[in-house]
Amino acid sequence: GAGVSQSPSNKVTEKGKDVELRCDPISGHTALYWYRQSLGQGLEFLIYFQGNSAPDKSGLPSDRFSAERTGGSVSTLTIQRTQQEDSAVYLCASSLASADYSYEQYFGPGTRLTVT
Amino acid sequence: AQSVTQLDSHVSVSEGTPVLLRCNYSSSYSPSLFWYVQHPNKGLQLLLKYTSAATLVKGINGFEAEFKKSETSFHLTKPSAHMSDAAEYFCVVSDKGSYIPTFGRGTSLIVHP
């Protein structure tokens, strides 16, 4: 079946511009996650959605970052007034969700963002 | 609270020799534990998971891991490394009822011919 997809795969933007990154999770997965991975670094948690709501936004680095999820499916991560330090790979993951069981996450291929 | 420590940032082995990637965790109770692999310029892929069933877990590509509660460890092993195993490996812990897993910082596995 279809996995998690992300678009665009690569994005080059000028400093100060806004960018939108898109994530299409696996159908039926109620949980959706955004992570950031800088060159040679581990994963930095950004935000988590359960359905359309985001119970945990604690990882968003600044108020320039926002995310939304509509219809319990597609999610968009928006970065306003991009800075060079925003350059990274942005990964999206989805999973089933349960209070009693920890399901594995399925990751998309990522969007490589370069801010010039 | 949950946390995870990958004890080695880099591990270098020769092809055909055993692989050991070490992971220690901290958990309030009933943790689930995962290992993911990330090949260059790819997303993460699940290798294996422990969810309170058998303590020895077998995964894809010949990898396995053993959950040791007394040592709070979940080390990843493989009897014989292949060149294609060269990648970044992440150990992940998730407490029962936690919707947000915690990732280790990753271990880079280097395989020499």
CSV table of C-alpha atoms in Angstrom, one decimal:
chain,number,residue,atom,x,y,z
A,1,GLY,CA,0.0,0.0,0.0
A,2,ALA,CA,0.9,3.7,-0.2
A,3,GLY,CA,3.3,4.9,2.4
A,4,VAL,CA,3.8,8.4,3.8
A,5,SER,CA,4.6,10.9,1.1
A,6,GLN,CA,6.1,14.4,1.4
A,7,SER,CA,6.3,17.2,-1.0
A,8,PRO,CA,8.4,18.9,-2.3
A,9,SER,CA,11.4,16.6,-2.0
A,10,ASN,CA,13.7,19.5,-2.3
A,11,LYS,CA,13.1,23.2,-1.7
A,12,VAL,CA,15.5,26.0,-2.1
A,13,THR,CA,14.3,29.4,-0.9
A,14,GLU,CA,15.8,32.8,-0.2
A,15,LYS,CA,16.2,34.1,3.3
A,16,GLY,CA,13.0,35.9,4.4
A,17,LYS,CA,10.6,34.0,2.2
A,18,ASP,CA,7.8,31.7,3.5
A,19,VAL,CA,7.7,28.0,2.7
A,20,GLU,CA,5.1,25.3,3.0
A,21,LEU,CA,5.9,21.6,3.4
A,22,ARG,CA,3.3,19.0,2.9
A,23,CYS,CA,2.8,15.5,4.4
A,24,ASP,CA,0.3,12.9,3.3
A,25,PRO,CA,0.1,10.2,6.0
A,26,ILE,CA,-0.9,6.6,5.6
A,27,SER,CA,-4.7,6.3,5.4
A,28,GLY,CA,-6.3,5.6,8.7
A,29,HIS,CA,-3.3,6.8,10.8
A,30,THR,CA,-4.6,9.2,13.4
A,31,ALA,CA,-1.3,10.3,14.7
A,32,LEU,CA,1.1,12.5,12.7
A,33,TYR,CA,4.5,13.9,13.6
A,34,TRP,CA,6.9,16.4,12.2
A,35,TYR,CA,10.6,16.2,12.9
A,36,ARG,CA,13.6,18.2,11.8
A,37,GLN,CA,17.0,16.7,11.1
A,38,SER,CA,20.0,18.9,10.6
A,39,LEU,CA,23.1,17.7,8.8
A,40,GLY,CA,24.7,14.8,10.8
A,41,GLN,CA,22.3,15.3,13.7
A,42,GLY,CA,19.5,13.3,15.2
A,43,LEU,CA,15.8,13.9,15.0
A,44,GLU,CA,14.4,17.1,16.6
A,45,PHE,CA,10.7,16.7,17.5
A,46,LEU,CA,8.6,19.6,16.2
A,47,ILE,CA,4.9,18.9,16.6
A,48,TYR,CA,2.4,16.0,17.0
A,49,PHE,CA,-1.2,15.8,15.8
A,50,GLN,CA,-3.9,13.5,17.0
A,51,GLY,CA,-6.6,13.8,14.4
A,52,ASN,CA,-6.7,17.5,13.5
A,53,SER,CA,-5.6,18.8,16.9
A,54,ALA,CA,-2.1,19.3,18.1
A,55,PRO,CA,-1.8,18.4,21.8
A,56,ASP,CA,1.9,19.0,21.8
A,57,LYS,CA,3.5,22.0,20.0
A,58,SER,CA,6.4,22.2,22.4
A,59,GLY,CA,9.1,21.4,19.8
A,60,LEU,CA,8.3,24.3,17.4
A,61,PRO,CA,11.5,26.4,17.5
A,62,SER,CA,9.9,29.8,17.2
A,63,ASP,CA,6.6,31.5,16.3
A,64,ARG,CA,7.8,31.5,12.7
A,65,PHE,CA,6.9,27.8,12.6
A,66,SER,CA,3.3,26.7,12.4
A,67,ALA,CA,1.5,23.5,11.3
A,68,GLU,CA,-2.0,22.4,10.6
A,69,ARG,CA,-3.8,19.2,9.7
A,70,THR,CA,-7.1,19.0,7.9
A,71,GLY,CA,-9.6,16.2,7.6
A,72,GLY,CA,-7.5,14.0,9.9
A,73,SER,CA,-5.2,13.5,6.9
A,74,VAL,CA,-2.9,15.9,5.1
A,75,SER,CA,-0.6,18.2,7.2
A,76,THR,CA,1.2,21.4,6.2
A,77,LEU,CA,4.2,22.8,8.0
A,78,THR,CA,4.7,26.5,7.3
A,79,ILE,CA,7.9,28.4,8.0
A,80,GLN,CA,7.6,32.2,7.8
A,81,ARG,CA,10.5,34.5,7.1
A,82,THR,CA,12.9,31.7,6.7
A,83,GLN,CA,16.4,31.9,8.1
A,84,GLN,CA,19.6,30.1,7.1
A,85,GLU,CA,19.4,28.0,10.4
A,86,ASP,CA,16.1,26.6,9.1
A,87,SER,CA,18.0,24.6,6.5
A,88,ALA,CA,17.5,21.0,7.3
A,89,VAL,CA,15.6,17.9,6.3
A,90,TYR,CA,12.0,17.9,7.5
A,91,LEU,CA,10.6,14.5,8.2
A,92,CYS,CA,7.0,13.5,8.6
A,93,ALA,CA,5.8,10.3,10.2
A,94,SER,CA,2.4,8.8,10.9
A,95,SER,CA,1.1,6.0,13.1
A,96,LEU,CA,-1.9,4.4,14.6
A,97,ALA,CA,-2.5,5.7,18.1
A,98,SER,CA,-3.7,4.1,21.3
A,99,ALA,CA,-3.5,4.8,25.0
A,100,ASP,CA,-2.6,1.2,25.6
A,101,TYR,CA,-0.1,0.4,22.9
A,102,SER,CA,2.8,2.1,21.3
A,103,TYR,CA,2.6,1.7,17.5
A,104,GLU,CA,5.6,2.1,15.3
A,105,GLN,CA,5.9,5.2,13.1
A,106,TYR,CA,6.1,5.2,9.4
A,107,PHE,CA,8.3,7.9,7.9
A,108,GLY,CA,8.2,9.8,4.7
A,109,PRO,CA,11.3,10.4,2.6
A,110,GLY,CA,11.6,14.0,3.9
A,111,THR,CA,11.8,17.5,2.4
A,112,ARG,CA,15.3,18.9,2.1
A,113,LEU,CA,15.0,22.7,2.7
A,114,THR,CA,17.9,25.0,1.8
A,115,VAL,CA,17.7,28.7,2.7
A,116,THR,CA,20.1,30.8,0.8
B,1,ALA,CA,9.5,10.0,32.1
B,2,GLN,CA,11.2,8.3,29.2
B,3,SER,CA,14.7,8.8,27.8
B,4,VAL,CA,17.2,6.9,25.7
B,5,THR,CA,20.9,6.9,25.4
B,6,GLN,CA,22.8,5.4,22.5
B,7,LEU,CA,26.3,4.8,23.9
B,8,ASP,CA,28.3,5.1,20.7
B,9,SER,CA,28.0,7.8,18.1
B,10,HIS,CA,30.0,5.8,15.6
B,11,VAL,CA,30.7,2.0,15.3
B,12,SER,CA,33.1,0.7,12.7
B,13,VAL,CA,33.2,-3.0,11.7
B,14,SER,CA,34.6,-5.1,9.0
B,15,GLU,CA,32.3,-6.9,6.6
B,16,GLY,CA,31.4,-10.4,7.9
B,17,THR,CA,32.1,-9.5,11.6
B,18,PRO,CA,29.4,-9.1,14.3
B,19,VAL,CA,27.6,-5.8,14.9
B,20,LEU,CA,26.7,-4.5,18.3
B,21,LEU,CA,24.9,-1.1,18.7
B,22,ARG,CA,24.2,-0.2,22.3
B,23,CYS,CA,21.1,1.4,23.7
B,24,ASN,CA,20.1,2.1,27.3
B,25,TYR,CA,16.7,3.5,28.2
B,26,SER,CA,14.8,5.0,31.1
B,27,SER,CA,11.1,4.5,31.4
B,28,SER,CA,8.4,4.9,34.0
B,29,TYR,CA,6.8,1.6,33.2
B,30,SER,CA,5.9,-0.8,30.4
B,31,PRO,CA,8.1,0.7,27.7
B,32,SER,CA,7.9,-0.1,24.0
B,33,LEU,CA,11.3,0.0,22.3
B,34,PHE,CA,12.2,0.3,18.7
B,35,TRP,CA,15.2,0.4,16.4
B,36,TYR,CA,15.0,2.3,13.2
B,37,VAL,CA,17.5,2.5,10.3
B,38,GLN,CA,18.2,5.5,8.1
B,39,HIS,CA,20.2,5.0,4.9
B,40,PRO,CA,21.8,8.1,3.3
B,41,ASN,CA,19.2,10.5,2.0
B,42,LYS,CA,16.3,8.3,3.0
B,43,GLY,CA,13.6,8.3,5.6
B,44,LEU,CA,13.6,6.1,8.6
B,45,GLN,CA,12.6,2.4,8.4
B,46,LEU,CA,11.6,0.2,11.3
B,47,LEU,CA,14.0,-2.6,12.0
B,48,LEU,CA,12.3,-4.2,15.0
B,49,LYS,CA,10.2,-3.5,18.0
B,50,TYR,CA,9.7,-4.8,21.5
B,51,THR,CA,6.2,-4.4,23.1
B,52,SER,CA,6.3,-6.7,26.2
B,53,ALA,CA,6.1,-10.0,24.4
B,54,ALA,CA,9.3,-12.1,23.8
B,55,THR,CA,12.4,-10.3,25.2
B,56,LEU,CA,14.4,-11.4,22.2
B,57,VAL,CA,13.1,-9.6,19.1
B,58,LYS,CA,14.0,-10.5,15.6
B,59,GLY,CA,13.8,-7.9,12.9
B,60,ILE,CA,14.5,-7.4,9.2
B,61,ASN,CA,17.9,-8.1,7.5
B,62,GLY,CA,19.1,-10.4,10.2
B,63,PHE,CA,19.1,-7.9,13.1
B,64,GLU,CA,17.9,-8.8,16.5
B,65,ALA,CA,17.7,-7.1,19.9
B,66,GLU,CA,17.2,-8.3,23.4
B,67,PHE,CA,15.2,-6.4,26.0
B,68,LYS,CA,17.0,-6.6,29.4
B,69,LYS,CA,14.9,-5.0,32.1
B,70,SER,CA,17.5,-5.4,34.8
B,71,GLU,CA,20.1,-3.6,32.8
B,72,THR,CA,17.6,-1.2,31.1
B,73,SER,CA,19.2,-2.1,27.8
B,74,PHE,CA,18.0,-2.9,24.3
B,75,HIS,CA,21.1,-3.5,22.3
B,76,LEU,CA,21.0,-4.2,18.6
B,77,THR,CA,23.0,-7.1,17.1
B,78,LYS,CA,23.7,-8.8,13.9
B,79,PRO,CA,26.0,-11.9,13.5
B,80,SER,CA,27.7,-10.8,10.3
B,81,ALA,CA,27.8,-7.3,8.8
B,82,HIS,CA,27.1,-6.5,5.2
B,83,MET,CA,28.3,-3.5,3.3
B,84,SER,CA,24.6,-2.6,2.8
B,85,ASP,CA,24.2,-2.3,6.6
B,86,ALA,CA,26.2,1.0,6.6
B,87,ALA,CA,23.6,3.5,7.8
B,88,GLU,CA,22.4,5.6,10.8
B,89,TYR,CA,20.6,3.6,13.5
B,90,PHE,CA,18.2,5.1,16.0
B,91,CYS,CA,17.0,3.6,19.3
B,92,VAL,CA,13.5,4.8,20.4
B,93,VAL,CA,11.6,4.4,23.6
B,94,SER,CA,7.9,5.0,24.3
B,95,ASP,CA,6.2,4.7,27.6
B,96,LYS,CA,2.8,3.0,27.7
B,97,GLY,CA,0.2,5.7,26.9
B,98,SER,CA,2.8,8.1,25.6
B,99,TYR,CA,2.0,9.3,22.1
B,100,ILE,CA,5.4,10.9,21.6
B,101,PRO,CA,8.3,8.6,21.4
B,102,THR,CA,11.8,9.7,22.4
B,103,PHE,CA,14.6,9.1,19.9
B,104,GLY,CA,18.3,8.5,20.7
B,105,ARG,CA,20.9,10.7,19.0
B,106,GLY,CA,21.8,7.9,16.6
B,107,THR,CA,24.7,5.6,15.9
B,108,SER,CA,26.5,5.7,12.6
B,109,LEU,CA,27.5,2.2,11.5
B,110,ILE,CA,30.5,2.1,9.2
B,111,VAL,CA,31.3,-1.2,7.4
B,112,HIS,CA,34.7,-1.7,5.9
B,113,PRO,CA,35.3,-4.2,3.1
